[in-house]
PDB file of C-alpha atoms in Angstrom:
ATOM      1  CA  MET A  65      78.825 184.729-123.257  1.00  0.00           C
ATOM      2  CA  LYS A  66      78.848 188.055-125.124  1.00  0.00           C
ATOM      3  CA  ILE A  67      75.456 189.776-125.220  1.00  0.00           C
ATOM      4  CA  ASP A  68      74.880 192.899-127.319  1.00  0.00           C
ATOM      5  CA  PHE A  69      72.805 195.022-124.936  1.00  0.00           C
ATOM      6  CA  ASP A  70      73.596 198.204-126.876  1.00  0.00           C
ATOM      7  CA  LYS A  71      71.639 197.306-130.010  1.00  0.00           C
ATOM      8  CA  MET A  72      68.264 197.969-128.334  1.00  0.00           C
ATOM      9  CA  GLY A  73      69.300 200.635-125.865  1.00  0.00           C
ATOM     10  CA  GLY A  74      70.431 198.323-123.099  1.00  0.00           C
ATOM     11  CA  LEU A  75      67.793 195.603-123.502  1.00  0.00           C
ATOM     12  CA  VAL A  76      67.598 192.227-125.209  1.00  0.00           C
ATOM     13  CA  PRO A  77      64.494 190.064-125.788  1.00  0.00           C
ATOM     14  CA  ALA A  78      64.368 186.923-123.629  1.00  0.00           C
ATOM     15  CA  ILE A  79      62.274 184.052-124.992  1.00  0.00           C
ATOM     16  CA  ILE A  80      61.132 181.853-122.114  1.00  0.00           C
ATOM     17  CA  GLN A  81      60.724 178.150-122.909  1.00  0.00           C
ATOM     18  CA  ASP A  82      59.763 175.201-120.710  1.00  0.00           C
ATOM     19  CA  ALA A  83      62.884 173.029-120.586  1.00  0.00           C
ATOM     20  CA  ASP A  84      60.863 169.802-120.580  1.00  0.00           C
ATOM     21  CA  THR A  85      57.830 170.379-122.793  1.00  0.00           C
ATOM     22  CA  LYS A  86      59.603 172.865-125.127  1.00  0.00           C
ATOM     23  CA  THR A  87      56.525 175.123-124.965  1.00  0.00           C
ATOM     24  CA  VAL A  88      57.248 178.851-125.364  1.00  0.00           C
ATOM     25  CA  LEU A  89      55.828 180.474-122.237  1.00  0.00           C
ATOM     26  CA  MET A  90      56.409 184.196-122.634  1.00  0.00           C
ATOM     27  CA  LEU A  91      58.635 186.960-123.960  1.00  0.00           C
ATOM     28  CA  GLY A  92      60.326 189.460-121.683  1.00  0.00           C
ATOM     29  CA  PHE A  93      63.276 191.834-121.780  1.00  0.00           C
ATOM     30  CA  MET A  94      66.526 191.787-119.854  1.00  0.00           C
ATOM     31  CA  ASN A  95      69.233 194.332-119.281  1.00  0.00           C
ATOM     32  CA  GLN A  96      72.640 193.476-117.886  1.00  0.00           C
ATOM     33  CA  GLU A  97      71.413 193.795-114.307  1.00  0.00           C
ATOM     34  CA  ALA A  98      68.424 191.500-114.895  1.00  0.00           C
ATOM     35  CA  TYR A  99      70.637 188.963-116.629  1.00  0.00           C
ATOM     36  CA  ASP A 100      73.151 188.987-113.774  1.00  0.00           C
ATOM     37  CA  LYS A 101      70.414 188.620-111.136  1.00  0.00           C
ATOM     38  CA  THR A 102      68.883 185.713-113.054  1.00  0.00           C
ATOM     39  CA  LEU A 103      72.203 183.872-112.983  1.00  0.00           C
ATOM     40  CA  GLU A 104      72.813 184.761-109.337  1.00  0.00           C
ATOM     41  CA  THR A 105      69.405 183.715-107.974  1.00  0.00           C
ATOM     42  CA  GLY A 106      68.418 180.968-110.411  1.00  0.00           C
ATOM     43  CA  ARG A 107      65.061 182.696-110.890  1.00  0.00           C
ATOM     44  CA  VAL A 108      64.304 184.555-114.099  1.00  0.00           C
ATOM     45  CA  THR A 109      64.357 188.336-113.664  1.00  0.00           C
ATOM     46  CA  PHE A 110      63.343 190.910-116.272  1.00  0.00           C
ATOM     47  CA  TRP A 111      63.518 194.646-116.795  1.00  0.00           C
ATOM     48  CA  SER A 112      60.044 196.181-116.776  1.00  0.00           C
ATOM     49  CA  ARG A 113      59.802 198.768-119.544  1.00  0.00           C
ATOM     50  CA  SER A 114      56.592 200.207-118.122  1.00  0.00           C
ATOM     51  CA  ARG A 115      57.733 200.493-114.499  1.00  0.00           C
ATOM     52  CA  GLN A 116      61.400 201.048-115.329  1.00  0.00           C
ATOM     53  CA  CYS A 117      62.643 198.582-112.730  1.00  0.00           C
ATOM     54  CA  LEU A 118      63.739 194.988-112.248  1.00  0.00           C
ATOM     55  CA  TRP A 119      61.064 192.377-111.590  1.00  0.00           C
ATOM     56  CA  THR A 120      61.481 188.714-110.805  1.00  0.00           C
ATOM     57  CA  LYS A 121      58.714 186.611-112.304  1.00  0.00           C
ATOM     58  CA  GLY A 122      56.682 185.185-109.424  1.00  0.00           C
ATOM     59  CA  GLU A 123      57.762 187.655-106.743  1.00  0.00           C
ATOM     60  CA  THR A 124      54.098 188.439-105.996  1.00  0.00           C
ATOM     61  CA  SER A 125      52.277 185.338-107.344  1.00  0.00           C
ATOM     62  CA  GLY A 126      54.814 182.698-106.344  1.00  0.00           C
ATOM     63  CA  ASN A 127      54.864 181.422-109.924  1.00  0.00           C
ATOM     64  CA  PHE A 128      58.619 181.593-110.318  1.00  0.00           C
ATOM     65  CA  LEU A 129      60.553 180.551-113.407  1.00  0.00           C
ATOM     66  CA  GLU A 130      63.386 178.306-112.230  1.00  0.00           C
ATOM     67  CA  LEU A 131      66.393 178.780-114.497  1.00  0.00           C
ATOM     68  CA  VAL A 132      67.742 175.785-116.391  1.00  0.00           C
ATOM     69  CA  SER A 133      69.906 177.414-119.053  1.00  0.00           C
ATOM     70  CA  ILE A 134      70.436 180.571-121.107  1.00  0.00           C
ATOM     71  CA  LYS A 135      71.621 180.630-124.700  1.00  0.00           C
ATOM     72  CA  ASN A 136      72.459 183.553-126.963  1.00  0.00           C
ATOM     73  CA  ASP A 137      71.438 183.664-130.616  1.00  0.00           C
ATOM     74  CA  CYS A 138      73.746 184.054-133.627  1.00  0.00           C
ATOM     75  CA  ASP A 139      73.573 187.877-133.488  1.00  0.00           C
ATOM     76  CA  ASN A 140      74.199 187.999-129.722  1.00  0.00           C
ATOM     77  CA  ASP A 141      71.041 190.047-129.187  1.00  0.00           C
ATOM     78  CA  THR A 142      68.297 187.561-128.273  1.00  0.00           C
ATOM     79  CA  LEU A 143      68.252 185.101-125.382  1.00  0.00           C
ATOM     80  CA  LEU A 144      66.625 181.675-125.192  1.00  0.00           C
ATOM     81  CA  VAL A 145      65.942 181.011-121.524  1.00  0.00           C
ATOM     82  CA  LYS A 146      64.929 177.462-120.606  1.00  0.00           C
ATOM     83  CA  VAL A 147      63.084 177.112-117.329  1.00  0.00           C
ATOM     84  CA  HIS A 148      61.042 174.937-115.025  1.00  0.00           C
ATOM     85  CA  PRO A 149      57.885 176.992-114.373  1.00  0.00           C
ATOM     86  CA  HIS A 150      56.301 176.936-110.925  1.00  0.00           C
ATOM     87  CA  GLY A 151      52.648 177.424-111.784  1.00  0.00           C
ATOM     88  CA  PRO A 152      51.065 179.449-114.615  1.00  0.00           C
ATOM     89  CA  THR A 153      53.362 181.880-116.391  1.00  0.00           C
ATOM     90  CA  CYS A 154      50.896 184.537-117.571  1.00  0.00           C
ATOM     91  CA  HIS A 155      49.487 187.103-115.144  1.00  0.00           C
ATOM     92  CA  THR A 156      46.023 186.137-116.414  1.00  0.00           C
ATOM     93  CA  GLY A 157      46.462 182.669-114.934  1.00  0.00           C
ATOM     94  CA  THR A 158      47.109 180.750-118.150  1.00  0.00           C
ATOM     95  CA  ASP A 159      50.122 178.519-118.672  1.00  0.00           C
ATOM     96  CA  THR A 160      51.518 180.756-121.417  1.00  0.00           C
ATOM     97  CA  CYS A 161      51.044 184.355-122.501  1.00  0.00           C
ATOM     98  CA  TRP A 162      49.293 183.035-125.620  1.00  0.00           C
ATOM     99  CA  GLY A 163      46.650 181.186-123.662  1.00  0.00           C
ATOM    100  CA  GLU A 164      48.029 177.772-124.548  1.00  0.00           C
ATOM    101  CA  GLU A 165      48.260 174.803-122.205  1.00  0.00           C
ATOM    102  CA  ASN A 166      51.780 173.820-121.242  1.00  0.00           C
ATOM    103  CA  THR A 167      51.367 170.090-121.589  1.00  0.00           C
ATOM    104  CA  GLY A 168      53.686 167.626-123.213  1.00  0.00           C
ATOM    105  CA  SER A 169      53.684 163.940-123.949  1.00  0.00           C
ATOM    106  CA  PRO A 170      53.966 161.716-120.844  1.00  0.00           C
ATOM    107  CA  LEU A 171      56.986 160.239-122.632  1.00  0.00           C
ATOM    108  CA  LEU A 172      58.870 163.401-121.662  1.00  0.00           C
ATOM    109  CA  PHE A 173      58.754 162.155-118.062  1.00  0.00           C
ATOM    110  CA  ILE A 174      61.142 159.359-119.011  1.00  0.00           C
ATOM    111  CA  ASN A 175      63.920 161.918-119.462  1.00  0.00           C
ATOM    112  CA  GLU A 176      62.966 163.573-116.175  1.00  0.00           C
ATOM    113  CA  LEU A 177      63.097 160.205-114.417  1.00  0.00           C
ATOM    114  CA  GLN A 178      66.466 159.478-116.011  1.00  0.00           C
ATOM    115  CA  ARG A 179      67.826 162.759-114.645  1.00  0.00           C
ATOM    116  CA  PHE A 180      66.440 161.896-111.201  1.00  0.00           C
ATOM    117  CA  ILE A 181      68.141 158.497-111.265  1.00  0.00           C
ATOM    118  CA  GLU A 182      71.412 160.055-112.422  1.00  0.00           C
ATOM    119  CA  LYS A 183      71.213 162.509-109.510  1.00  0.00           C
ATOM    120  CA  ARG A 184      70.670 159.597-107.132  1.00  0.00           C
ATOM    121  CA  HIS A 185      73.760 157.963-108.630  1.00  0.00           C
ATOM    122  CA  GLU A 186      75.807 161.104-108.004  1.00  0.00           C
ATOM    123  CA  GLU A 187      74.575 161.814-104.482  1.00  0.00           C
ATOM    124  CA  MET A 188      73.772 158.283-103.213  1.00  0.00           C
ATOM    125  CA  PRO A 189      71.450 159.466-100.399  1.00  0.00           C
ATOM    126  CA  GLU A 190      70.870 157.021 -97.552  1.00  0.00           C
ATOM    127  CA  GLY A 191      67.512 155.283 -97.355  1.00  0.00           C
ATOM    128  CA  SER A 192      66.876 155.483-101.106  1.00  0.00           C
ATOM    129  CA  TYR A 193      65.863 152.303-102.949  1.00  0.00           C
ATOM    130  CA  THR A 194      67.719 153.555-106.019  1.00  0.00           C
ATOM    131  CA  THR A 195      70.855 154.083-103.938  1.00  0.00           C
ATOM    132  CA  ARG A 196      70.561 150.517-102.654  1.00  0.00           C
ATOM    133  CA  LEU A 197      70.372 149.222-106.210  1.00  0.00           C
ATOM    134  CA  PHE A 198      73.533 151.109-107.179  1.00  0.00           C
ATOM    135  CA  THR A 199      75.255 149.825-104.046  1.00  0.00           C
ATOM    136  CA  ASP A 200      74.301 146.230-104.911  1.00  0.00           C
ATOM    137  CA  GLY A 201      76.024 146.581-108.286  1.00  0.00           C
ATOM    138  CA  VAL A 202      75.363 145.956-111.958  1.00  0.00           C
ATOM    139  CA  SER A 203      74.753 142.199-111.623  1.00  0.00           C
ATOM    140  CA  ARG A 204      71.953 142.693-109.081  1.00  0.00           C
ATOM    141  CA  ILE A 205      70.405 145.521-111.102  1.00  0.00           C
ATOM    142  CA  ALA A 206      70.504 143.358-114.243  1.00  0.00           C
ATOM    143  CA  GLN A 207      68.844 140.563-112.289  1.00  0.00           C
ATOM    144  CA  LYS A 208      66.056 142.934-111.233  1.00  0.00           C
ATOM    145  CA  VAL A 209      65.509 143.932-114.869  1.00  0.00           C
ATOM    146  CA  GLY A 210      65.156 140.249-115.733  1.00  0.00           C
ATOM    147  CA  GLU A 211      62.734 139.624-112.862  1.00  0.00           C
ATOM    148  CA  GLU A 212      60.556 142.575-113.816  1.00  0.00           C
ATOM    149  CA  ALA A 213      60.674 141.561-117.484  1.00  0.00           C
ATOM    150  CA  LEU A 214      59.386 138.106-116.521  1.00  0.00           C
ATOM    151  CA  GLU A 215      56.582 139.655-114.466  1.00  0.00           C
ATOM    152  CA  THR A 216      55.700 141.809-117.457  1.00  0.00           C
ATOM    153  CA  VAL A 217      55.525 138.779-119.735  1.00  0.00           C
ATOM    154  CA  ILE A 218      53.303 136.914-117.256  1.00  0.00           C
ATOM    155  CA  GLU A 219      50.850 139.812-117.034  1.00  0.00           C
ATOM    156  CA  ALA A 220      50.846 140.212-120.828  1.00  0.00           C
ATOM    157  CA  VAL A 221      49.914 136.554-121.282  1.00  0.00           C
ATOM    158  CA  SER A 222      47.498 135.937-118.441  1.00  0.00           C
ATOM    159  CA  GLY A 223      46.942 139.175-116.527  1.00  0.00           C
ATOM    160  CA  THR A 224      45.109 142.455-116.943  1.00  0.00           C
ATOM    161  CA  ASN A 225      46.220 145.554-118.798  1.00  0.00           C
ATOM    162  CA  GLU A 226      46.363 147.421-115.491  1.00  0.00           C
ATOM    163  CA  LYS A 227      48.793 144.896-114.019  1.00  0.00           C
ATOM    164  CA  LEU A 228      50.742 144.800-117.291  1.00  0.00           C
ATOM    165  CA  SER A 229      51.190 148.570-117.122  1.00  0.00           C
ATOM    166  CA  TYR A 230      52.371 148.304-113.504  1.00  0.00           C
ATOM    167  CA  GLU A 231      54.952 145.597-114.185  1.00  0.00           C
ATOM    168  CA  ALA A 232      56.156 147.235-117.408  1.00  0.00           C
ATOM    169  CA  ALA A 233      56.743 150.463-115.445  1.00  0.00           C
ATOM    170  CA  ASP A 234      58.834 148.502-112.919  1.00  0.00           C
ATOM    171  CA  MET A 235      60.831 146.968-115.754  1.00  0.00           C
ATOM    172  CA  ILE A 236      61.531 150.320-117.429  1.00  0.00           C
ATOM    173  CA  TYR A 237      62.524 151.929-114.134  1.00  0.00           C
ATOM    174  CA  HIS A 238      65.060 149.199-113.389  1.00  0.00           C
ATOM    175  CA  LEU A 239      66.323 149.392-116.980  1.00  0.00           C
ATOM    176  CA  LEU A 240      66.984 153.122-116.502  1.00  0.00           C
ATOM    177  CA  VAL A 241      68.907 152.329-113.324  1.00  0.00           C
ATOM    178  CA  LEU A 242      70.924 149.688-115.187  1.00  0.00           C
ATOM    179  CA  LEU A 243      71.731 152.088-118.033  1.00  0.00           C
ATOM    180  CA  THR A 244      72.866 154.716-115.531  1.00  0.00           C
ATOM    181  CA  ALA A 245      75.068 152.207-113.710  1.00  0.00           C
ATOM    182  CA  LYS A 246      76.689 151.379-117.062  1.00  0.00           C
ATOM    183  CA  GLY A 247      77.300 155.052-117.868  1.00  0.00           C
ATOM    184  CA  MET A 248      74.535 155.108-120.458  1.00  0.00           C
ATOM    185  CA  ASN A 249      71.298 157.009-120.952  1.00  0.00           C
ATOM    186  CA  ILE A 250      67.848 156.260-122.351  1.00  0.00           C
ATOM    187  CA  ASN A 251      68.754 158.566-125.244  1.00  0.00           C
ATOM    188  CA  ASP A 252      71.452 156.059-126.254  1.00  0.00           C
ATOM    189  CA  ILE A 253      68.706 153.490-126.729  1.00  0.00           C
ATOM    190  CA  ALA A 254      66.544 155.983-128.611  1.00  0.00           C
ATOM    191  CA  GLN A 255      69.437 156.697-130.979  1.00  0.00           C
ATOM    192  CA  GLU A 256      69.890 152.981-131.604  1.00  0.00           C
ATOM    193  CA  LEU A 257      66.202 152.617-132.433  1.00  0.00           C
ATOM    194  CA  GLN A 258      66.410 155.678-134.652  1.00  0.00           C
ATOM    195  CA  LYS A 259      69.253 154.097-136.618  1.00  0.00           C
ATOM    196  CA  ARG A 260      67.241 150.915-137.051  1.00  0.00           C
ATOM    197  CA  HIS A 261      64.331 152.918-138.439  1.00  0.00           C
ATOM    198  CA  ASP A 262      66.487 153.760-141.477  1.00  0.00           C
ATOM    199  CA  PRO A 263      65.319 151.519-144.368  1.00  0.00           C
ATOM    200  CA  ASN A 264      68.968 150.746-145.163  1.00  0.00           C
ATOM    201  CA  TRP A 265      69.893 149.791-141.603  1.00  0.00           C
ATOM    202  CA  ASP A 266      69.535 146.022-142.044  1.00  0.00           C
ATOM    203  CA  LYS A 267      71.518 146.111-145.264  1.00  0.00           C
ATOM    204  CA  GLN A 268      74.311 148.116-143.624  1.00  0.00           C
ATOM    205  CA  ARG A 269      74.346 145.740-140.649  1.00  0.00           C
ATOM    206  CA  ARG A 270      74.695 142.696-142.902  1.00  0.00           C
ATOM    207  CA  GLU A 271      77.513 144.380-144.825  1.00  0.00           C
ATOM    208  CA  GLN A 272      79.384 145.170-141.591  1.00  0.00           C
ATOM    209  CA  LYS A 273      78.912 141.595-140.388  1.00  0.00           C
ATOM    210  CA  ALA A 274      80.237 140.254-143.709  1.00  0.00           C
ATOM    211  CA  LYS A 275      83.369 142.418-143.427  1.00  0.00           C
ATOM    212  CA  LYS A 276      84.078 141.055-139.951  1.00  0.00           C
ATOM    213  CA  GLN A 277      83.828 137.504-141.235  1.00  0.00           C
TER     214      GLN A 277
END
């Protein structure tokens, strides 16, 4: 990645964004040395213009910014740094340097859980229930989805909302495992639903079905 450090006398702005919630946390500056150290350590490091030295966010507070990715902009002079923050980002104790709360929809956790399940699939650690499901194979995982779906239906019809929430969570978890085992992702399902939201989707589907016939 080519970064134009010369345009601002050796520095480029680095916009720090939470990788999960998409909240902008802070703005700092990096030189080549700070950029290299960030990549090397996996913790975001800046160049302090006031102290004229490198500083790793969290080196005194413990509120590190764990690096997820770095992207350059179209002019090669501004960085978008996506992170997982460990604690508040601002030195004042707030989540962001604008005093905003870094909270996102609980739905964002679904993607985090999907990534966790995919990691389990890659590493297959012993003693993990998810590993056991993958070891048992697609048929067993599909069966578990069916069992949890039935439990969800039962609670919806004759149970409480609390139990319905519990069983529905079990069903969704096993569905994520099944999707992973099939080489798919929850985003594939979201894209399918997004297509169906198009007012012309049903018409297009009928036309495609007619062509096949």
